[in-house]
Every structure is written in C-alpha cells, then in structure tokens.
Coordinates of C-alpha atoms and ligand atoms in Angstrom, one line a residue:
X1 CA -31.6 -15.2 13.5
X2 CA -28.1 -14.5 14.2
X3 CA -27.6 -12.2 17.2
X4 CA -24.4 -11.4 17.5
X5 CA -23.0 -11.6 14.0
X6 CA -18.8 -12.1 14.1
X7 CA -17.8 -9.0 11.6
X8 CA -14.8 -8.1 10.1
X9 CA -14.1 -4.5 8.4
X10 CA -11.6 -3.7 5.8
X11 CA -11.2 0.2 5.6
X12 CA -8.9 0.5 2.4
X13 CA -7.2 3.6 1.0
X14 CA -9.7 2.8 -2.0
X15 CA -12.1 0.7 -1.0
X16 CA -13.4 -0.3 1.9
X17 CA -15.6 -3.2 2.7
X18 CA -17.4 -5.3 5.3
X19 CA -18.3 -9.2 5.6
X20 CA -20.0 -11.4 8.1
X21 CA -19.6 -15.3 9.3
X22 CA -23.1 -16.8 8.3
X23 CA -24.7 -19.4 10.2
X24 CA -22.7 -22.3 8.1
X25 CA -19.3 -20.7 9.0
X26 CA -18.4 -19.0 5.8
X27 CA -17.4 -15.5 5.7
X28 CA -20.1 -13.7 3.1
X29 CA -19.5 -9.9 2.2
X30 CA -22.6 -7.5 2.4
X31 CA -23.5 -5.5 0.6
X32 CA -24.0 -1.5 0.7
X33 CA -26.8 -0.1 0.0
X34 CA -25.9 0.7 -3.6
X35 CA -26.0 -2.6 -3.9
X36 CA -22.2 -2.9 -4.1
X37 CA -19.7 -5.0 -2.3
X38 CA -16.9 -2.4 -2.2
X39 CA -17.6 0.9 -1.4
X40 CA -14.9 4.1 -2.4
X41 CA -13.3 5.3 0.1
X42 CA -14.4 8.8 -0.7
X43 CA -16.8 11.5 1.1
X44 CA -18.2 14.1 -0.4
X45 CA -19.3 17.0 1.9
X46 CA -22.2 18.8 0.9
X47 CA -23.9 21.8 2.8
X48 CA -23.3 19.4 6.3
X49 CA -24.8 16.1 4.6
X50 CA -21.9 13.9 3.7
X51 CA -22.0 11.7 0.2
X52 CA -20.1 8.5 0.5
X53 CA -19.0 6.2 -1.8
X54 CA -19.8 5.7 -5.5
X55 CA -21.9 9.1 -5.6
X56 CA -19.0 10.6 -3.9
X57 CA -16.3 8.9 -6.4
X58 CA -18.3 10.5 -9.5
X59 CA -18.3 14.0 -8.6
X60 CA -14.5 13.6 -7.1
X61 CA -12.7 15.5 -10.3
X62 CA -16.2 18.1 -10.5
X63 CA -16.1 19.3 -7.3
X64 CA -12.6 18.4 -5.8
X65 CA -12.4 20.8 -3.1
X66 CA -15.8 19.3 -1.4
X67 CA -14.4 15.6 -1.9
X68 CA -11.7 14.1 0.6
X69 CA -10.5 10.3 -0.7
X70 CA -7.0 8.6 0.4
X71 CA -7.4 9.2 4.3
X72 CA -6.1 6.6 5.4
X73 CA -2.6 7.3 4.1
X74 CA -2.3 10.3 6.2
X75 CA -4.0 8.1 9.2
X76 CA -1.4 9.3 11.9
X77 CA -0.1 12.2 10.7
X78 CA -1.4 14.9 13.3
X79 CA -1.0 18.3 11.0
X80 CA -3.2 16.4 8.3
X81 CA -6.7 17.7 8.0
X82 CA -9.3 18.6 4.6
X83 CA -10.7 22.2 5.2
X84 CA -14.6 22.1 3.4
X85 CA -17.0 25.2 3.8
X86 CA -15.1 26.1 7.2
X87 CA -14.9 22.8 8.7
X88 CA -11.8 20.8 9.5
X89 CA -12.0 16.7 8.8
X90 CA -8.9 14.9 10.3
X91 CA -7.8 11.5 8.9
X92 CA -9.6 9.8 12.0
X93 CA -13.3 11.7 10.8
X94 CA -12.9 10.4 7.3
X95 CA -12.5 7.1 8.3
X96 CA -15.2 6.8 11.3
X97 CA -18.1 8.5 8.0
X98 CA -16.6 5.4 6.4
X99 CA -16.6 2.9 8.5
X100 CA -20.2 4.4 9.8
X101 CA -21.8 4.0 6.4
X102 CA -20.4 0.3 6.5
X103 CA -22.0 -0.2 9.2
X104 CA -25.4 1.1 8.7
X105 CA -25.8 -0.5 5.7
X106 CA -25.2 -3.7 6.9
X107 CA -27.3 -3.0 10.2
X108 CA -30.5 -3.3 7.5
X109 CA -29.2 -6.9 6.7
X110 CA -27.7 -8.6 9.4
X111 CA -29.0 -6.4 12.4
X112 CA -27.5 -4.6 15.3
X113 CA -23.8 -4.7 15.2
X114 CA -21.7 -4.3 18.4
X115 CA -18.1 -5.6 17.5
X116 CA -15.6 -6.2 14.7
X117 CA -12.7 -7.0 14.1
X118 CA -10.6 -4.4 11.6
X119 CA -8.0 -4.8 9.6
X120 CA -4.8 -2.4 9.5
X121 CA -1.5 -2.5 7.4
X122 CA 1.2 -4.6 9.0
X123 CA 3.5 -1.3 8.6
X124 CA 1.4 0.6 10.8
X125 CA 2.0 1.4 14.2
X126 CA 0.7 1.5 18.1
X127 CA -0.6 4.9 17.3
X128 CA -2.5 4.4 14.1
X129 CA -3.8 1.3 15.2
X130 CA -5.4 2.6 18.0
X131 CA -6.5 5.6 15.4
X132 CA -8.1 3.2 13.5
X133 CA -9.9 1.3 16.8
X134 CA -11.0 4.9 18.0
X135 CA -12.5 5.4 14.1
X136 CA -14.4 2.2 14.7
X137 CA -15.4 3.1 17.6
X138 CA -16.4 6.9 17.0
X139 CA -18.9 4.8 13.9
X140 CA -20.6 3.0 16.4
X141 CA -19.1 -0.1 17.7
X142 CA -18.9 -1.5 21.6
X143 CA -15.5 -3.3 21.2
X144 CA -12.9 -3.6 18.1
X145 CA -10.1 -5.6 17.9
X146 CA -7.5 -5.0 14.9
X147 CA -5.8 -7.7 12.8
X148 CA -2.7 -7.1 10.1
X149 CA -3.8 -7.0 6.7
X150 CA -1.6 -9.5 5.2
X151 CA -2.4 -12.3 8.7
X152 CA -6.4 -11.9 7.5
X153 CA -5.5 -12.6 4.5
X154 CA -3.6 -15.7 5.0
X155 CA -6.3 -16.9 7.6
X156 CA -8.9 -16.3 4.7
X157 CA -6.3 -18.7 2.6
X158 CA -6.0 -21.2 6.1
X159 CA -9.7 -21.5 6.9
X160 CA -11.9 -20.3 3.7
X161 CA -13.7 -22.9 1.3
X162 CA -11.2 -22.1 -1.9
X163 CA -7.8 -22.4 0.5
X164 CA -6.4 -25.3 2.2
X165 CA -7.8 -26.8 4.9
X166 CA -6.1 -26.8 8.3
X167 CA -6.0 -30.1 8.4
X168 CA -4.0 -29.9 5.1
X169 CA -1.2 -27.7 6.4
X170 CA 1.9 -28.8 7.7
X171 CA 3.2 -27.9 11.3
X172 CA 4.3 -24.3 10.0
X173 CA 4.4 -22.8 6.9
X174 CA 5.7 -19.2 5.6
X175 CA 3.2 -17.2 3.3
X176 CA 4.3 -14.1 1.6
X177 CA 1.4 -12.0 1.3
X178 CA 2.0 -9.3 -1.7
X179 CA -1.4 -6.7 -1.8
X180 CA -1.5 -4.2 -4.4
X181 CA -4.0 -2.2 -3.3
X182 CA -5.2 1.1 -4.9
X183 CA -2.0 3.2 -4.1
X184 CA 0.4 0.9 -1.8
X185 CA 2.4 -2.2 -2.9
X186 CA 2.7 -4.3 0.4
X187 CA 4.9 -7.2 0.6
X188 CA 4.4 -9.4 3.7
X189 CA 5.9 -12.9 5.0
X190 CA 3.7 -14.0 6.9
X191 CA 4.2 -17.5 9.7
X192 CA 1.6 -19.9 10.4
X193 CA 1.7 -22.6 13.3
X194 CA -1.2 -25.0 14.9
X195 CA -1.5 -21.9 17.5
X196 CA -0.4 -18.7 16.1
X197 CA 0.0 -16.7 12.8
X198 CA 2.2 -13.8 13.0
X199 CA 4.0 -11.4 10.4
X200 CA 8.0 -11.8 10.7
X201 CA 9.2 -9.4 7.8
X202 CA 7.5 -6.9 5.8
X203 CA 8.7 -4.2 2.9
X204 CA 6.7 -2.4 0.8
X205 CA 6.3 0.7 -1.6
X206 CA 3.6 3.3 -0.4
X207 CA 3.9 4.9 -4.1
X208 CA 3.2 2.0 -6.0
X209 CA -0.9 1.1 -6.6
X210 CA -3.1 0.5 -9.2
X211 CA -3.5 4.4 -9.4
X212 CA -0.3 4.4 -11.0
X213 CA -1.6 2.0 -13.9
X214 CA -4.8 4.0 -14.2
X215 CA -2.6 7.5 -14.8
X216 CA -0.2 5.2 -17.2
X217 CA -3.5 5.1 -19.3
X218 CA -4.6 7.9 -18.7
X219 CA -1.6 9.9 -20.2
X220 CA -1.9 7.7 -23.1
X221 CA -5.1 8.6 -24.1
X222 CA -4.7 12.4 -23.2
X223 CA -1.9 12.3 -25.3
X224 CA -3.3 10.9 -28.0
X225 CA -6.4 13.2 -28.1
X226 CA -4.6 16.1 -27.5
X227 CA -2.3 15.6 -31.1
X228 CA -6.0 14.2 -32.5
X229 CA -7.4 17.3 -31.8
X230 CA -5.4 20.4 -30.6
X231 CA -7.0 19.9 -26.5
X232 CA -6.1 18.5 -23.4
X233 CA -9.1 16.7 -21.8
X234 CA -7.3 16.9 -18.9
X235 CA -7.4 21.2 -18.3
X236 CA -11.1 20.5 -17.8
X237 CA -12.7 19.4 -14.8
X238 CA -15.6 17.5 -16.7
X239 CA -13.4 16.1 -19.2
X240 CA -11.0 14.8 -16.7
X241 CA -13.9 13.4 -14.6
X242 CA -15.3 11.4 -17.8
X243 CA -12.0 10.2 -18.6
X244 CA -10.9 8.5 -15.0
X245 CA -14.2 6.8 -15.0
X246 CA -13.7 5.5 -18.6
X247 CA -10.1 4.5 -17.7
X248 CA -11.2 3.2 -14.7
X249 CA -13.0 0.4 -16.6
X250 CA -11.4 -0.2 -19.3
X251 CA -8.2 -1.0 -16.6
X252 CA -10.4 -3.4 -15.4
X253 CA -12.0 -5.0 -18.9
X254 CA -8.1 -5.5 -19.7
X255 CA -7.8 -7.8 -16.6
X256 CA -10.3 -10.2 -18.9
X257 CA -9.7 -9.3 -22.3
X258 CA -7.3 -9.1 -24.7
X259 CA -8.3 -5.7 -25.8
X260 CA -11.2 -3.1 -25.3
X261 CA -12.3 0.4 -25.9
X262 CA -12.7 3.9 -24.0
X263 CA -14.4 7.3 -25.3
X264 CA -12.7 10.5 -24.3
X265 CA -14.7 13.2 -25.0
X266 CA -13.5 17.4 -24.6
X267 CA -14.6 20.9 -25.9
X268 CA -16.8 19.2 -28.5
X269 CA -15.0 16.6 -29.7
X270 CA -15.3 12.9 -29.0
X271 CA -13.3 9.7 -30.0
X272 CA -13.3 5.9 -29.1
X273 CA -9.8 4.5 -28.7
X274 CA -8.7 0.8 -28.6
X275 CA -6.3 -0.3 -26.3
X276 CA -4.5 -3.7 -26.4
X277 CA -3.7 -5.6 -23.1
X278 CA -0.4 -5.9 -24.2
X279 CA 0.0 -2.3 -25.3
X280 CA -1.3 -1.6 -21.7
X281 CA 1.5 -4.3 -20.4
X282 CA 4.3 -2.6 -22.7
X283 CA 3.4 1.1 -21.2
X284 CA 3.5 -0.3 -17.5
X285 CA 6.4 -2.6 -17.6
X286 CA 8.2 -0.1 -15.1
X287 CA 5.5 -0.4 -12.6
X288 CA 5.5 -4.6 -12.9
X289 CA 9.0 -4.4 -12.1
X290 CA 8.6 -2.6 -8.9
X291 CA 6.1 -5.2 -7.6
X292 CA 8.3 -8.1 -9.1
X293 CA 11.0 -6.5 -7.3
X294 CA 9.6 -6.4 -3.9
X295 CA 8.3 -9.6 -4.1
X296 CA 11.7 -11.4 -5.4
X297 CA 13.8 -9.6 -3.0
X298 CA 11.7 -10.9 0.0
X299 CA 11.7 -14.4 -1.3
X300 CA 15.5 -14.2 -1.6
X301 CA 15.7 -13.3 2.1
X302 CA 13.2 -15.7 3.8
X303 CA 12.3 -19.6 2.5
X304 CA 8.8 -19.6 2.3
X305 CA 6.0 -21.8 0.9
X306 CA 3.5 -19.6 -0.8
X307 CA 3.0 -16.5 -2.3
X308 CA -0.3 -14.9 -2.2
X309 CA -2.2 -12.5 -3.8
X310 CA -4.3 -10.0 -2.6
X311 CA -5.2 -6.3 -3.7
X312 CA -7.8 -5.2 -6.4
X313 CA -4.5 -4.4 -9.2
X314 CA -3.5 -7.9 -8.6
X315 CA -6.3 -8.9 -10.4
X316 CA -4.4 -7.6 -13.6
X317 CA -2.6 -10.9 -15.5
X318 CA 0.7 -8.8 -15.7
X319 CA 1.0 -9.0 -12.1
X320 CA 0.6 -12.5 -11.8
X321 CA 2.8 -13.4 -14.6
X322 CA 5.6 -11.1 -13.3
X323 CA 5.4 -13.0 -9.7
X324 CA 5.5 -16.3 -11.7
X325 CA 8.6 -15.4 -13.7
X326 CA 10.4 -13.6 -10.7
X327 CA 10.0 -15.8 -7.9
X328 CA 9.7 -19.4 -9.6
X329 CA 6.2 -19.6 -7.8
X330 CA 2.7 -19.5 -9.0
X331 CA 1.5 -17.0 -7.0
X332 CA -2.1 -18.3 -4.9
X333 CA -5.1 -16.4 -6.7
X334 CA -7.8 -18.4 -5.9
X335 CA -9.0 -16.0 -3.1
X336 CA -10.7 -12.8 -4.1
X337 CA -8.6 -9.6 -4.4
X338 CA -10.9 -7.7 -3.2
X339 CA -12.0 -9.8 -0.2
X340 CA -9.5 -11.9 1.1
X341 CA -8.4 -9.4 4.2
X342 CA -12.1 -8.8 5.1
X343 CA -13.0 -12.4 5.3
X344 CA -9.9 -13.1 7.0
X345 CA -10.9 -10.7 9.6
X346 CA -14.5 -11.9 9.7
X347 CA -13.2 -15.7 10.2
X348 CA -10.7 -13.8 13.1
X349 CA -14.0 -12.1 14.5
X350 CA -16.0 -15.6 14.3
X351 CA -13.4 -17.4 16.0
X352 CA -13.3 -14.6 19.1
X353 CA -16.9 -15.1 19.4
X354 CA -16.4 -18.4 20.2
X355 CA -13.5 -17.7 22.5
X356 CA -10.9 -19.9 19.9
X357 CA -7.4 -20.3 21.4
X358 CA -6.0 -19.8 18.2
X359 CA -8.0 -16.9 17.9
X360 CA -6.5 -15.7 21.0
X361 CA -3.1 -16.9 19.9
X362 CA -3.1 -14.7 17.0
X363 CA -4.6 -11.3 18.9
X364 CA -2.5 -12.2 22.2
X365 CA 0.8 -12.3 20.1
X366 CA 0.2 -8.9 19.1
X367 CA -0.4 -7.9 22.8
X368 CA 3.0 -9.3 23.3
X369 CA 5.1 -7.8 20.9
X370 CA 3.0 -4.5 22.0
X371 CA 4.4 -5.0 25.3
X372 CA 7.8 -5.8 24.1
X373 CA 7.3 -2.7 21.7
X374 CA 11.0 -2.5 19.9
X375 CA 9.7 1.0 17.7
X376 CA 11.9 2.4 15.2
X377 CA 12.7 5.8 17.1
X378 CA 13.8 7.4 13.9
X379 CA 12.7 7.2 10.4
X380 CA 15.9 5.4 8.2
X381 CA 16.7 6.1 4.9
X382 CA 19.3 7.5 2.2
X383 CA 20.1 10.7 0.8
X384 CA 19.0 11.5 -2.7
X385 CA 18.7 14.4 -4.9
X386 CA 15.5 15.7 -5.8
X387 CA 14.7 16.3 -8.9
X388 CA 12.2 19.2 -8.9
X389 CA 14.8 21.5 -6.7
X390 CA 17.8 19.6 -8.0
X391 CA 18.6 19.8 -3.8
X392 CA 19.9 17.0 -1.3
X393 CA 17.4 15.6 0.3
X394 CA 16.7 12.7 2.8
X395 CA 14.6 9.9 1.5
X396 CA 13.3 7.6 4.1
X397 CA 12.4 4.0 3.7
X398 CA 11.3 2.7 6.7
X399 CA 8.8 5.4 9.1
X400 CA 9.8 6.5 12.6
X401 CA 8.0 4.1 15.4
X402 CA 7.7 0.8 12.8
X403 CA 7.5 -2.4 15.0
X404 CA 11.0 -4.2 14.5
X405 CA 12.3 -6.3 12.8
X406 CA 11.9 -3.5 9.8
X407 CA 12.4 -4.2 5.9
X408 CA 11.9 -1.7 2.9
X409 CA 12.9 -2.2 -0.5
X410 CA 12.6 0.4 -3.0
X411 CA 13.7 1.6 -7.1
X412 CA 15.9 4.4 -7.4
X413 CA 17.6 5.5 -10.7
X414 CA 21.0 6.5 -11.6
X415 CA 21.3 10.7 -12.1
X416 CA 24.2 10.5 -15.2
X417 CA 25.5 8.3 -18.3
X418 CA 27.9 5.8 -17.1
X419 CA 28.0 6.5 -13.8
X420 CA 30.5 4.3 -12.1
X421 CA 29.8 4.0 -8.8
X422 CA 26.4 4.4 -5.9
X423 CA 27.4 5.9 -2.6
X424 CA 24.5 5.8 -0.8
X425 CA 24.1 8.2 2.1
X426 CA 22.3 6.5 5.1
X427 CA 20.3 8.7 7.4
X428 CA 18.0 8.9 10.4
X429 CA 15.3 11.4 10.9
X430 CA 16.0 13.7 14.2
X431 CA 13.2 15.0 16.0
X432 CA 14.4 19.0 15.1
X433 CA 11.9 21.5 13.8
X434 CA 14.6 22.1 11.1
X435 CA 14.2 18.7 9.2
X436 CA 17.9 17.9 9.9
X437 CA 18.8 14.7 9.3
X438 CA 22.0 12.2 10.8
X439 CA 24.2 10.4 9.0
X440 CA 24.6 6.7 10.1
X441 CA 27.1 5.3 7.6
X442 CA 27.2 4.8 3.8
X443 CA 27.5 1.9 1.4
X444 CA 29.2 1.9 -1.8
X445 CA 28.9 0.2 -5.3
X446 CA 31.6 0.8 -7.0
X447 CA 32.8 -0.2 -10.5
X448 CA 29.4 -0.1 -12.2
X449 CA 29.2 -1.8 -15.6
X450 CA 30.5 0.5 -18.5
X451 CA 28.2 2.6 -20.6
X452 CA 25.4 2.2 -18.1
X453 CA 22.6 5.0 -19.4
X454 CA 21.2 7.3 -16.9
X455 CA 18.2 6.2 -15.2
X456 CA 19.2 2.4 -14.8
X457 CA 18.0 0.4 -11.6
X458 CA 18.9 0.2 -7.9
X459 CA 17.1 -1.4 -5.8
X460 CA 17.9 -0.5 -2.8
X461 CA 16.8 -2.6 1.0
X462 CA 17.4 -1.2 4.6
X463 CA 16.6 -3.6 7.4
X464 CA 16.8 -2.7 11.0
X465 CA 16.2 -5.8 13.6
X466 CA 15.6 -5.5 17.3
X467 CA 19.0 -5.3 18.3
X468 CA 19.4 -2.0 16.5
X469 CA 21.6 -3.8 13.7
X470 CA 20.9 -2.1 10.3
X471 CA 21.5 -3.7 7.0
X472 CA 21.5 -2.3 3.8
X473 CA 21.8 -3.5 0.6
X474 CA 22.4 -1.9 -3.2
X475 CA 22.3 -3.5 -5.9
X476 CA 22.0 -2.8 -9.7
X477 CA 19.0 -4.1 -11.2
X478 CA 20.1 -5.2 -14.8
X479 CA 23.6 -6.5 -13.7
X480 CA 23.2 -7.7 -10.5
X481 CA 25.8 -5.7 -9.0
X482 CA 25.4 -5.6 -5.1
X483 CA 27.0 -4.0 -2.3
X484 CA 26.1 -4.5 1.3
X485 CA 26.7 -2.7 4.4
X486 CA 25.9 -3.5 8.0
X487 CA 26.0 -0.4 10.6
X488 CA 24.7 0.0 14.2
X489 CA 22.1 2.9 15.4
X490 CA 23.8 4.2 18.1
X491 CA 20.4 5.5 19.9
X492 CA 18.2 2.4 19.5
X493 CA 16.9 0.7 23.2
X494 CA 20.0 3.3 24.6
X495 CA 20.4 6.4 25.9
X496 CA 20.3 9.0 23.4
X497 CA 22.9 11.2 24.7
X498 CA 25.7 8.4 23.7
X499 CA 24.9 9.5 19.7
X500 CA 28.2 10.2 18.0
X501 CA 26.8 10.7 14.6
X502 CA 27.7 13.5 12.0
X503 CA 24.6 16.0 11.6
X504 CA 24.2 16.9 8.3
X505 CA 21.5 19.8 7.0
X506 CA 19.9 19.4 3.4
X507 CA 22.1 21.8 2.1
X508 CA 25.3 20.7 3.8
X509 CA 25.6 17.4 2.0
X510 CA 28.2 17.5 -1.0
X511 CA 27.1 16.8 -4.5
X512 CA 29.4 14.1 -5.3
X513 CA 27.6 12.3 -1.7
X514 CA 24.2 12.0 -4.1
X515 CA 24.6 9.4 -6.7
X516 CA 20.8 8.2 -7.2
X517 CA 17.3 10.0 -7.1
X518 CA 13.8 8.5 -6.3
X519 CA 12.6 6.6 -9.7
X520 CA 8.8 8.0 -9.7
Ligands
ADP601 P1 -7.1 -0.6 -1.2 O1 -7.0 -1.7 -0.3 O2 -5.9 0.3 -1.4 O3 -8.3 0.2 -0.9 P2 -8.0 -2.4 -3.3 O4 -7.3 -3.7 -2.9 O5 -9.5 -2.4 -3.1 O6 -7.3 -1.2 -2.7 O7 -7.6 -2.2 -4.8 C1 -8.1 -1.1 -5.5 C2 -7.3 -1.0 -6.8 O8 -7.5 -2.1 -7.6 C3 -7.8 0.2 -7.7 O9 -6.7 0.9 -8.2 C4 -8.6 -0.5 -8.8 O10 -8.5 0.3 -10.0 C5 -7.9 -1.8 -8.9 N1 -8.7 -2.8 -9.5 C6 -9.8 -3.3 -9.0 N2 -10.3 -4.3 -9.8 C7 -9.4 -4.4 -10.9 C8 -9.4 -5.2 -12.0 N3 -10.3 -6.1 -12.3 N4 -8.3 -5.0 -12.9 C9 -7.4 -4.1 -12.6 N5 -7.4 -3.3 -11.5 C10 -8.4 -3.5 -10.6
MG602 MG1 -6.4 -3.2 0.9

C-alpha cells in the first residue's frame, strides 16, 4: 500500500492528465473514471452539476454556450470569465473543476492524495504560475510545486524506461523540447547537468496546434459536401458537432494509415469521404512549415544534442519528417506524446518525496531566477496591418512580464506583388488605457528578390536578454534574405522616466511603415 503516492498533473489546454510513481519507480498514468488516460479539458455546466471531460467534449458544438474549453490560454488574463445561467467562471475555476476531477478519480485508485507536482508552460509567468498552484490547491491538494513543461519532459526522456539512462548522459547536454499541443506550438531548449535541468531559450507560436489541422480537414470536407449537395454542415449545430468528432478521428487514423474514411452527414443527406494522408499532408503543408520553422530557427541559434517530441499533433508523421528534414536531426519519439510532461512531473514529484538534491536542484533554480526575477515589463512586438480593418496595428511576440532571456519567432506574409523591401516597426506595449503603443526602433530588408508574389514568408525573431538588449531578426523564408537589428529598451531594470521613445497611436502610424501582416 503506497501512502503517500509522488503525483504529477498535466492540465493541458486540451487535455489534461495525471500519473503516479508506482512502487518499482516507474511513472504509470491513471486512469479517469471513463476509463480514459486523457481527459478534455472541457466543462459542461448544467443546472449547477458540472460535466467534465468526454461527455462534456460531445455536447461542446450542441450546447456551446453551457460548455467552457481552452481555459488555460486565458489563465492570467483578469477580465476573462464564461458567463453560464448567471454565474461567472474565471480561468482559475475551470482549471481547479479540472484538476478536481483528476483528482477524484484517481483517489478511487491510488488513495488519498495530498501533493503534486504540476506542470506549467515555460512561457508562463510568476503570476500564472501561482494561478495554476492556487487551482491545485482550490481541487484539493495540501502542497503543489510547479515544473516547466518542456524540463518534465526531458526528465521523462533522463529518467524513464524508453529514454537514456543517467548513467548514459554526458556531463551536460542541450535538449530542445518542441510540443505541439492542441492549440500552442512550443519550442524549448532545454540544459541538463548531474545537478540541475533548467530551460535557457524558448519561442513559440500560441496559434499553431493540432486544432489548426483538424479545421484544415474540416473545411475540406464542408466544402466538398456543400458542392455535393447544395448545404453547409457547418450552419448546423448537430451537423457541425458530428463532423468535429468524425474529423477528430480520422486526424488521428491518418497518424497510422495511409488513408481512411469520415461520414458527414446534414439536412438529410449523408456521404462517406476518403482522405489520403498525403492529401491531408499537401492541405497542411503551411502549418508544417510553421513548426519546421520554429524548430530550425532555435537550432540555428543554440548547439544542442536532441530534439524531442512531445504534444498529441506530434504524433502526426508530417511532423516528424518536417523536423528530420529541417534540422538534420531525428527528432526523439520514443516517449509518449501524450505523457511525457506528466511522467516527467510524477518522476519530479517522486524524487521530492525522497528529498533528491537533484530534485531540489531543479525546483530551487527556479526559486532563484524567481528571486532574480528579470520580467519583460512590456509586451514587444512589430507593427502590422490587419487584415479585417485593413488598420495599423501592434502585433506582439513576446507577452509583458516573460522571464528573460525572451525568444519568439513567428510567420508573417508580405501584403503586395513584388514588394521590395520589409520595414518592420518594433514596438512595446505601454500600460495606457488607450492601447498606445511605443516605438523602439525598426529593422529593414531591403531589396527583396524580384517578382516575389504577395503572401511570401517572413519569419520574423525578437529576443530580449537580461540586460535589456533586444534582437531582431527578418528574414525571407524562400530566399533566405535576412536583416538584423539590435536596439536597447530604454526602461528595462531603469527608471522609467528616462524613456525617450516616439509614441505612436494605431492610427498615427503611416501606411508605407506596414510592410507585412500576421500569416493566419
Ligand atoms: P494540450 O497539451 O494542448 O492539451 P495535447 O498534447 O494533449 O494538447 O495534444 C492535443 C492535440 O493532439 C489535439 O489537437 C489532438 O487532436 C491531437 N492528437 C492527439 N492524438 C493524435 C494523433 N494520433 N494524430 C494526430 N493528432 C493527434
Ligand atoms: Mg500539453
């Protein structure tokens, strides 16, 4: 009989799971009591009773306004909260019903469970972290303690039965950790030593999930029924329910096979449709080269020694191969998408329990950069138009109060036919009830390839590091192309009142300043 089970918690913007260290010292994931080993992320309020998880996720398109899924995207964001029958859920609410139901299921196999360790996105900060610990603690727990996503995933690939032993690992090594997780693309180098792991450099794209596969098929099909037979199965509730769960699966049977088949079924009509995995890699080819980007531009900045995989999407073969061809690597994928981070965080939890130094290597180097705390004070990013209200707007990259060193990479497109030249606009966020923004500095690409069609590739990186340097970087995606700029933030670790910025509004910036818009 185990009393005090070591337990880690992974509560995903999907999914969100639990595991245990069982009495051999192997992290096992329990199950719910559904039976399943991940549960949705997704409550369903009904008359005061809350629904969570796969019952939840099957009535989500049905009755939409009773469902709230994707909280812990907003986690943080204080005006965020789901209004049901009167009531108001904030992002902290959602997640302590989640993490609760975890809990309680597991209770019923493992017994009482007083502390865990959970796992949180290395791009999150002080605040939502200690969102996240309140959650846990709100479900039930005594004491939590809170591990980076992408460091339980490489302890999972340090310590667990199908990674390397620690024996087997040299002095250091560098892991990048790429996760593509239901709606975020998270790219993370991770550094391992004999007494610490810690995360030196992460980027990422919070737009960029498997959702964005699922609604590839998805428009495919609708599409194709619609000229089949005259409807949209998508202006139905029903029909768009049926649909997402049939796309849902067949997304997954083209992980394994080479083709398979979905029904979509509307106003009376009904037709099976076969879909190729290579039609399915053809349609999402823009989405693989976000995630090959991120991953490519990381490995060009920092050596490293292995790139893993983690996420449920990066179970799809396109994903894999894309890493293999852009980095020269073959990307680790012996450890399970879907349980990597939770096992990692059970092995963290196991290892606290028995008072490991390592263990309180990897928890006490977070107390320390906590204490040294160098916080983005302003969100960074560009200026670029926006398509819907063709207006000027600011686009940030990296979120007010990230721990620094700071990287973000992401796609934009060009806005005209042989465009010539990029002149990005770099701004900071200012704390205004206005939405003003500040202009730091700009960098340039000039003399762009001839006859370059609208819509072509710029990746763009900003990095800030701790002594308030920023970098950013441009660069044409198809040519290679690339202009770099280095500027200071006047403000950072200083007194704010020596700023001597330009303030710009939205509508003050000139058109010829906006040269790119956001690619999704
Ligand atoms: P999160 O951490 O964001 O909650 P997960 O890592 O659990 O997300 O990944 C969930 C995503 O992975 C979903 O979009 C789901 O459709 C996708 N996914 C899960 N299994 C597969 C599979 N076998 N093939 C393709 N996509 C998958
Ligand atoms: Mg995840």
């Amino acid at each position: 009989m185990i009393t005090h089970p070591a337990v880690g918690i992974d509560f995903g913007t999907t999914y969100s799971c639990i595991a245990y260290l069982n009495e051999h010292g192997d992290a096992v994931s329990i199950p719910n009591s559904e039976g399943e080993l991940n549960t949705p992320s997704i409550v369903l309020v009904e008359d005061d009773r809350f629904v969570i998880g796969t019952e939840a996720l099957k009535w989500s398109c049905v009755k939409s306004k009773q469902v709230i899924q994707n909280a812990k995207r907003h986690m943080g964001d204080s005006k965020k909260h789901w209004n049901i029958a009167g009531k108001d859920y904030t992002p902290v609410d959602v997640a302590t019903l989640i993490i609760h139901k975890l809990l309680a299921d597991a209770t019923i196999k493992i017994g009482p469970i007083h502390r865990a360790v959970i796992s949180v996105p290395a791009q999150f900060n002080d605040f939502q972290r200690e969102l996240m610990s309140e959650a846990a603690l709100r479900a039930g727990l005594k004491s939590v303690d809170v591990v980076n996503e992408p460091v339980a995933a490489a302890l999972c690939f340090i310590l667990g039965p199908e990674g390397v032993w620690f024996c087997e690992l040299a002095e250091s090594q560098t892991i990048f950790v790429c996760d593509l997780g239901g709606g975020t693309c998270d790219v993370t180098g991770v550094r391992y030593d004999k007494t610490k792991v810690r995360v030196f450099a992460s980027s990422g794209d919070m737009h960029l999930g498997g959702i964005d596969w699922s609604n590839v098929l998805m428009e495919k099909i609708a599409n194709q029924f619609r000229q089949d037979f005259g409807v949209d199965p998508r202006d139905d509730s029903e029909s768009l329910q049926y649909l997402t769960l049939e796309v849902e699966n067949i997304k997954r049977s083209l992980s394994v096979r080479p083709r398979a088949a979905l029904t979509c079924q509307h106003q009376g009509y009904r037709k099976t449709y076969n879909v190729e995995q290579q039609q399915f890699e053809d349609l999402s080819r823009h989405l693989v080269d976000r995630v090959s980007s991120l991953t490519s531009i990381m490995l060009r900045d920092y050596q490293g020694d292995f790139v893993l995989l983690t996420g449920g999407a990066s179970r799809m073969p396109m994903i894999r191969n894309a890493i293999h061809k852009a980095t020269g690597k073959s990307p680790i994928t012996s450890l399970s998408p879907d349980f990597s981070v939770v096992h990692g965080a059970a092995y963290l939890a196991g290892m606290l329990e028995s008072d490991s130094e390592f263990a309180r290597g990897i928890l006490g180097q977070a107390k320390t950069k906590r204490a040294r705390r160098s916080l983005l004070a302003q969100a960074l990013g560009i200026v670029v138009r926006d398509n819907a209200t063709q207006t000027r707007i600011p686009h940030y990259l990296i979120p007010k109060s990230t721990p620094l060193p700071a990287t973000a990479t992401q796609t934009f497109v060009t806005v005209i036919d042989n465009q010539k030249r990029v002149r990005l606009q770099i701004v900071q966020s200012s704390d205004t009830a206005d939405e003003s923004f500040e202009h730091l500095g700009k960098c340039v690409i000039d003399g762009l390839v001839s006859n370059l069609p609208k819509g072509a590739k710029i990746d763009v990186t900003i990095a800030c590091d701790e002594n308030a340097e920023i970098r950013v970087s441009a660069r044409e995606v198809a040519s290679g192309q690339q202009a770099v700029a280095t500027l200071t933030r006047p403000d950072l670790g200083k007194d704010a009142g020596s700023k001597a910025v330009e303030k710009l509004t939205a509508s003050r910036v000139e058109p010829h300043q906006v040269f790119i818009c956001h690619a999704s």
